Coordinates of C-alpha atoms in Angstrom, one line a residue:
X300 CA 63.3 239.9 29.1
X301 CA 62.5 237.3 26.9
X302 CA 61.8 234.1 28.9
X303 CA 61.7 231.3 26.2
X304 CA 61.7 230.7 22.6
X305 CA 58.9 228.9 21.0
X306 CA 61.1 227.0 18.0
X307 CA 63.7 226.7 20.8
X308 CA 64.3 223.2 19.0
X309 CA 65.0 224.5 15.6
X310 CA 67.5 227.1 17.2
X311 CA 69.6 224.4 19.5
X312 CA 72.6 222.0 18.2
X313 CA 72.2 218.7 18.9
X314 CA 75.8 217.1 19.5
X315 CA 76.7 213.4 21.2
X316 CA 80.0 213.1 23.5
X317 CA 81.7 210.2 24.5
X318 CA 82.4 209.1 28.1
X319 CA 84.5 205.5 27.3
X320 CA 81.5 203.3 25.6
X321 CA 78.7 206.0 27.1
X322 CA 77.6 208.3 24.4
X323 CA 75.6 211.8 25.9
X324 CA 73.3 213.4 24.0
X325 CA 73.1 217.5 24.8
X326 CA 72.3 220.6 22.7
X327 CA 74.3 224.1 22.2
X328 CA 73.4 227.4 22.0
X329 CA 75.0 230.9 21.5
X330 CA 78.6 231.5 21.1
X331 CA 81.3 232.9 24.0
X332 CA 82.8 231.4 26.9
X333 CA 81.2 227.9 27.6
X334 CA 77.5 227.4 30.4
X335 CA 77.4 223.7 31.1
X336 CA 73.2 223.1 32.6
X337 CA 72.9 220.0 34.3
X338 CA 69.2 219.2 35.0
X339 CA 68.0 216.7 38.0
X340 CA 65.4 214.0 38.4
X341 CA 62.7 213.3 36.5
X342 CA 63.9 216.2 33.8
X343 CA 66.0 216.4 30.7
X344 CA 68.2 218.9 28.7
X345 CA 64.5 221.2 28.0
X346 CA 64.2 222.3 31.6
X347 CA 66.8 225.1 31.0
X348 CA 64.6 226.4 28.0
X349 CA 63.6 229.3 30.0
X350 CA 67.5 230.4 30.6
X351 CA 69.2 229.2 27.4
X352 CA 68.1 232.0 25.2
X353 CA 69.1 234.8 27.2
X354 CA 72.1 233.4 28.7
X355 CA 73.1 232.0 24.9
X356 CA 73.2 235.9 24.0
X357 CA 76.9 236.1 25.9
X358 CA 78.1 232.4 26.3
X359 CA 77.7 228.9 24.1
X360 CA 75.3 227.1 26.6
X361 CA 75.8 223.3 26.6
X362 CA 72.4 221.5 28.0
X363 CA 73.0 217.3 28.2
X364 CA 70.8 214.9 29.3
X365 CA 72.1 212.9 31.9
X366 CA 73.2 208.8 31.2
X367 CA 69.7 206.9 31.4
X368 CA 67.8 209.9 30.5
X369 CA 66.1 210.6 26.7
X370 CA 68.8 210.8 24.3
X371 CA 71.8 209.7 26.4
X372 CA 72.7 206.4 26.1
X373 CA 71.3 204.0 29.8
X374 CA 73.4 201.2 30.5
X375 CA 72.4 198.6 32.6
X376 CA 74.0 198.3 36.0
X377 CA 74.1 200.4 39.2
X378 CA 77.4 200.3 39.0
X379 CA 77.4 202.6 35.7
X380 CA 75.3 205.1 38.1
X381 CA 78.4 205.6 40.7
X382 CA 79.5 209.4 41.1
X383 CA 82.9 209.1 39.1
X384 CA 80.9 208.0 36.3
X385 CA 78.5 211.0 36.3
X386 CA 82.0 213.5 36.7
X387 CA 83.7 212.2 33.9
X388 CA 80.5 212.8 31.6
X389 CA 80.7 216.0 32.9
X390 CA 84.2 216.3 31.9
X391 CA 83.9 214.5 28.4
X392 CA 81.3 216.7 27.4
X393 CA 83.1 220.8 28.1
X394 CA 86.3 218.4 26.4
X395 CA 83.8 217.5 23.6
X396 CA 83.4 221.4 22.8
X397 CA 86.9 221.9 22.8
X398 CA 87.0 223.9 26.3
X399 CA 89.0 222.9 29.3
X400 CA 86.6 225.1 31.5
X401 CA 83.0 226.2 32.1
X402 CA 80.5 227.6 34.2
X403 CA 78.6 225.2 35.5
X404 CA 75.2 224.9 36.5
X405 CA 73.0 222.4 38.3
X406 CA 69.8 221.6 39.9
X407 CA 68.9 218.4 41.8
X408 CA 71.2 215.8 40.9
X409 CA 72.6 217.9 38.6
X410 CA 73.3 220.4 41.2
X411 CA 74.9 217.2 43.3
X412 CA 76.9 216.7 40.2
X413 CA 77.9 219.9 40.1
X414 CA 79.0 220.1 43.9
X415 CA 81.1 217.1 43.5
X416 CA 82.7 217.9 40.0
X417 CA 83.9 221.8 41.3
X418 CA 85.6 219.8 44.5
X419 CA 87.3 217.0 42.2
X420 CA 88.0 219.2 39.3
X421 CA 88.4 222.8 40.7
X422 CA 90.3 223.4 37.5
X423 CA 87.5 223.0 35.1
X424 CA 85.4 225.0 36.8
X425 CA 85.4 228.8 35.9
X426 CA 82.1 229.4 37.9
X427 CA 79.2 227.4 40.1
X428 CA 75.7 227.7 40.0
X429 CA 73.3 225.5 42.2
X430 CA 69.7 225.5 41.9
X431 CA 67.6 223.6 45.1
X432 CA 70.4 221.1 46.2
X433 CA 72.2 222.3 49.4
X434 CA 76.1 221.5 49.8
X435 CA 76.5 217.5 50.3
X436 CA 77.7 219.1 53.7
X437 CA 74.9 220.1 54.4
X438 CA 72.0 218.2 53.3
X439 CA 74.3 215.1 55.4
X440 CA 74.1 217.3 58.6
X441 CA 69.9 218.1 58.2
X442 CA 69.5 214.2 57.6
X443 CA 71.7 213.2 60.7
X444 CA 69.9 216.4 62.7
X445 CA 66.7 217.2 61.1
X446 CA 63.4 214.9 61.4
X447 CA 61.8 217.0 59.1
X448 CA 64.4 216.8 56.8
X449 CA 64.8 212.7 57.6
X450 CA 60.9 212.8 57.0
X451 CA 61.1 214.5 53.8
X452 CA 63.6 212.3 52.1
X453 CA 61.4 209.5 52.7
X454 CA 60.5 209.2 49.0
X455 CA 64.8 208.5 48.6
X456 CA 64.6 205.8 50.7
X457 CA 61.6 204.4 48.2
X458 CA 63.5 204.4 45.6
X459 CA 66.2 202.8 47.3
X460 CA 64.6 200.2 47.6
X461 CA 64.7 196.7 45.5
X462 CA 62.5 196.9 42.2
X463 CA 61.6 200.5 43.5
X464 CA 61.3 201.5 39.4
X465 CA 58.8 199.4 38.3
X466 CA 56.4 201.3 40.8
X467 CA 57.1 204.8 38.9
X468 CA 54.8 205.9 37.1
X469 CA 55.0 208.1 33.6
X470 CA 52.0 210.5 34.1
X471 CA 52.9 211.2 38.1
X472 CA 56.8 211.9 37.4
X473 CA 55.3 214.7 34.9
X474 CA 52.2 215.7 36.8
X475 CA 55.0 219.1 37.7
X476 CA 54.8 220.1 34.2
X477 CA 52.5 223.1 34.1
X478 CA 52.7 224.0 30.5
X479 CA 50.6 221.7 28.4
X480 CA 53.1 221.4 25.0
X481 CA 55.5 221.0 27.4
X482 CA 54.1 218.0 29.4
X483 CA 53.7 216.5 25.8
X484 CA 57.6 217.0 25.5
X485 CA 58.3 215.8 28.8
X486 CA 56.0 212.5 28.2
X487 CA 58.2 211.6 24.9
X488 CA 61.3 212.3 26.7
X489 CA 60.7 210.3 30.2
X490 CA 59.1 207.6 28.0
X491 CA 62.6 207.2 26.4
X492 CA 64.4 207.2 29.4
X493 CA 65.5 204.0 31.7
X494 CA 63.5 204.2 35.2
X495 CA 65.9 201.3 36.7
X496 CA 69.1 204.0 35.7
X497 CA 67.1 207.0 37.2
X498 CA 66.5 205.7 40.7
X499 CA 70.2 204.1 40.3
X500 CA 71.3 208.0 41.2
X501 CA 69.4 207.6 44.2
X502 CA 70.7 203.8 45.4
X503 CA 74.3 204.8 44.2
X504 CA 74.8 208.3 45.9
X505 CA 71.7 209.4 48.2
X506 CA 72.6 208.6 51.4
X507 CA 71.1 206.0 53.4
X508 CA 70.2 205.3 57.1
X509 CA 71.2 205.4 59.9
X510 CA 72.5 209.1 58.8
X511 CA 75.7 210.3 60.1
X512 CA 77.4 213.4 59.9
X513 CA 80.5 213.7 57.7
X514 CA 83.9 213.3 59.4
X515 CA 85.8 213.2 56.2
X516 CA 87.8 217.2 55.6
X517 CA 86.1 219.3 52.9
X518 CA 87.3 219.9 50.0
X519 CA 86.3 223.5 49.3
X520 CA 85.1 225.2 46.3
X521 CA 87.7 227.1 44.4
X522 CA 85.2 228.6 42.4
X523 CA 83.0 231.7 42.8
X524 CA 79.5 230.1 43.4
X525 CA 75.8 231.2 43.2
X526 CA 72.9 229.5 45.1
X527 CA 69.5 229.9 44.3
X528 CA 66.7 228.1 46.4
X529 CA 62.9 227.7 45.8
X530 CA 61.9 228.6 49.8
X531 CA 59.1 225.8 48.8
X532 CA 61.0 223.1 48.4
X533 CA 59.9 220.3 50.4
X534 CA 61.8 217.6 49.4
X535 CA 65.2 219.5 50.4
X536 CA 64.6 222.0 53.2
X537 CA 66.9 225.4 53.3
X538 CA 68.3 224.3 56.3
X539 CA 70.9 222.6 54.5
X540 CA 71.5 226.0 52.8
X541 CA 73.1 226.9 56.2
X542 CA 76.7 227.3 56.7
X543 CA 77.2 226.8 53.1
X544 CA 80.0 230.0 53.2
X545 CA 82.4 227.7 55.6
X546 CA 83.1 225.0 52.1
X547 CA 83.5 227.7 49.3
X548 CA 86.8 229.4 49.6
X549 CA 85.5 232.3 47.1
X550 CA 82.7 234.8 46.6
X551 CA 79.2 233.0 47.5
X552 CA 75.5 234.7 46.8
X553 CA 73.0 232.9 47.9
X554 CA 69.4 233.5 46.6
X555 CA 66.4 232.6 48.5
X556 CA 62.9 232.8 46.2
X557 CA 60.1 232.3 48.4
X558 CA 56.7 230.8 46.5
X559 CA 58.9 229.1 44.4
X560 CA 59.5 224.9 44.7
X561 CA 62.3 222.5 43.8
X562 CA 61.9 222.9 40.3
X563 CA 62.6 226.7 40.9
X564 CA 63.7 227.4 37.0
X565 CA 60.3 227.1 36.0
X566 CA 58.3 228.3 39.1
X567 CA 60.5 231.6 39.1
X568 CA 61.9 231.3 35.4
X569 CA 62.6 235.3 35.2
X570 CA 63.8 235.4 38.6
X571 CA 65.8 232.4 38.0
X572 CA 67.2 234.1 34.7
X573 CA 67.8 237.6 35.7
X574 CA 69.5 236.3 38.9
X575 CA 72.0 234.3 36.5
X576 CA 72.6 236.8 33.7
X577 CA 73.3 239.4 36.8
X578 CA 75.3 237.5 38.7
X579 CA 77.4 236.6 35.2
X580 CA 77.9 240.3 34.0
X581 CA 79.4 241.1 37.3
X582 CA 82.3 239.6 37.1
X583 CA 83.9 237.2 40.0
X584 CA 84.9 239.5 43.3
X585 CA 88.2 239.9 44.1

């Protein structure tokens, strides 16, 4: 299977939605029913570059970059960060490409996007795919439980913190890039993006100490749903993976890749893509 496409750029659309006064840069590819890829943090749209050509051969793949990020317009204000926000791009993008549904698909924050938009809008969401972000559930429950997991997170609570952004640094958010042309992309991208609006994801929806358990009911997922965890993740622990089945009401396949990290779509890229294109052609379970 073929994993990427050199001239991926020359192949891609490059569109611009409107959320209100927020315009969002993504790029299509392929025709069919509508994939929605939602990267995380520090990443853009080209993450999913390993996916998009073979999942483009049966579906129109929609890749954004996410407000603050690269092409997608930042503005200024923590506020602009809050979860509703970050649903409704969601929202104004499948509307954008005329759809009222899609398959959704998410890693990191874009896989805490994803959570959050399949509970608020069930109906948009044909199908959920996480990548390395356990259920808000659940990553709640290992930071009120887990000290390893209250350990590991310590790098939220640095970015939580006052003037937190003007301590990043370009070369270390990219040092994860493996491929060199890549890197080079990555470099132009990040160097266009806002680093006050990227740790704004983590002051405006990470939670914060003293962690607590939620109380609040669940709001289950309507939707079938795939999960797909890097076992070497250490900034989210598969603890959190646990108990997922009790806050999806439909089919869930969970898919644990040991060897690979957090940014599992490139440390298991085939894996990664042969797990989704499988998991598509099977059609939801009864």
């Amino acid at each position: 299977m073929t994993l990427s496409t050199p001239d991926l750029d020359t192949q891609v659309s490059h569109r611009f939605a409107h959320n209100g006064s927020v315009r969002l840069h993504y790029v299509t590819l392929g025709e069919g029913p509508l994939i929605v890829m939602l990267h995380g943090f520090p990443d853009f749209w080209y993450t999913w570059r390993h996916q998009m050509p073979a999942l483009a051969q049966g579906h129109r793949v929609a890749a954004p970059d996410l407000r603050g990020y690269n092409l997608s317009d930042q503005p200024r204000g923590g506020e602009h960060y809050a979860m509703r926000h970050l649903l409704e791009d969601v929202a104004a993008i499948i509307r954008d490409l005329g759809q009222e549904r899609a398959i959704l698909v998410g890693h990191d924050w874009g896989g805490a996007i994803a959570w959050q938009f399949a509970m608020h809008f069930p109906g948009m969401v044909e199908r959920l795919v996480i990548l390395n972000l356990p259920h808000p559930q659940g990553l709640a429950r290992e930071l009120a439980r887990n000290p390893e997991q209250q350990r590991n997170s310590g790098y939220a609570r640095t970015f939580q913190e006052e003037g937190a952004h003007e301590r990043l640094d370009l070369e270390r958010l990219i040092s994860w890039v493996r491929d060199d042309e890549a890197r080079e992309r990555y470099r132009e991208a990040l160097g266009r993006s806002d680093f006050e609006a990227l740790l704004h994801y983590y002051k405006q929806n990470y939670p914060r100490p003293p962690y607590r358990e939620p109380q609040s009911p669940v709001l289950k997922i309507q939707a079938p749903t795939l999960v797909i965890h890097g076992l070497g993740d250490e900034a989210l622990l598969p603890g959190g993976l646990n108990d997922t089945w009790q806050w999806v009401e439909r089919d869930l396949t969970l898919v644990t890749l040991p060897g690979a990290g957090h940014f599992v779509q490139h440390d298991a890229a085939g894996a990664v893509t042969q797990v989704l294109t499988n998991w598509l052609a099977r059609g939801a379970l009864p």
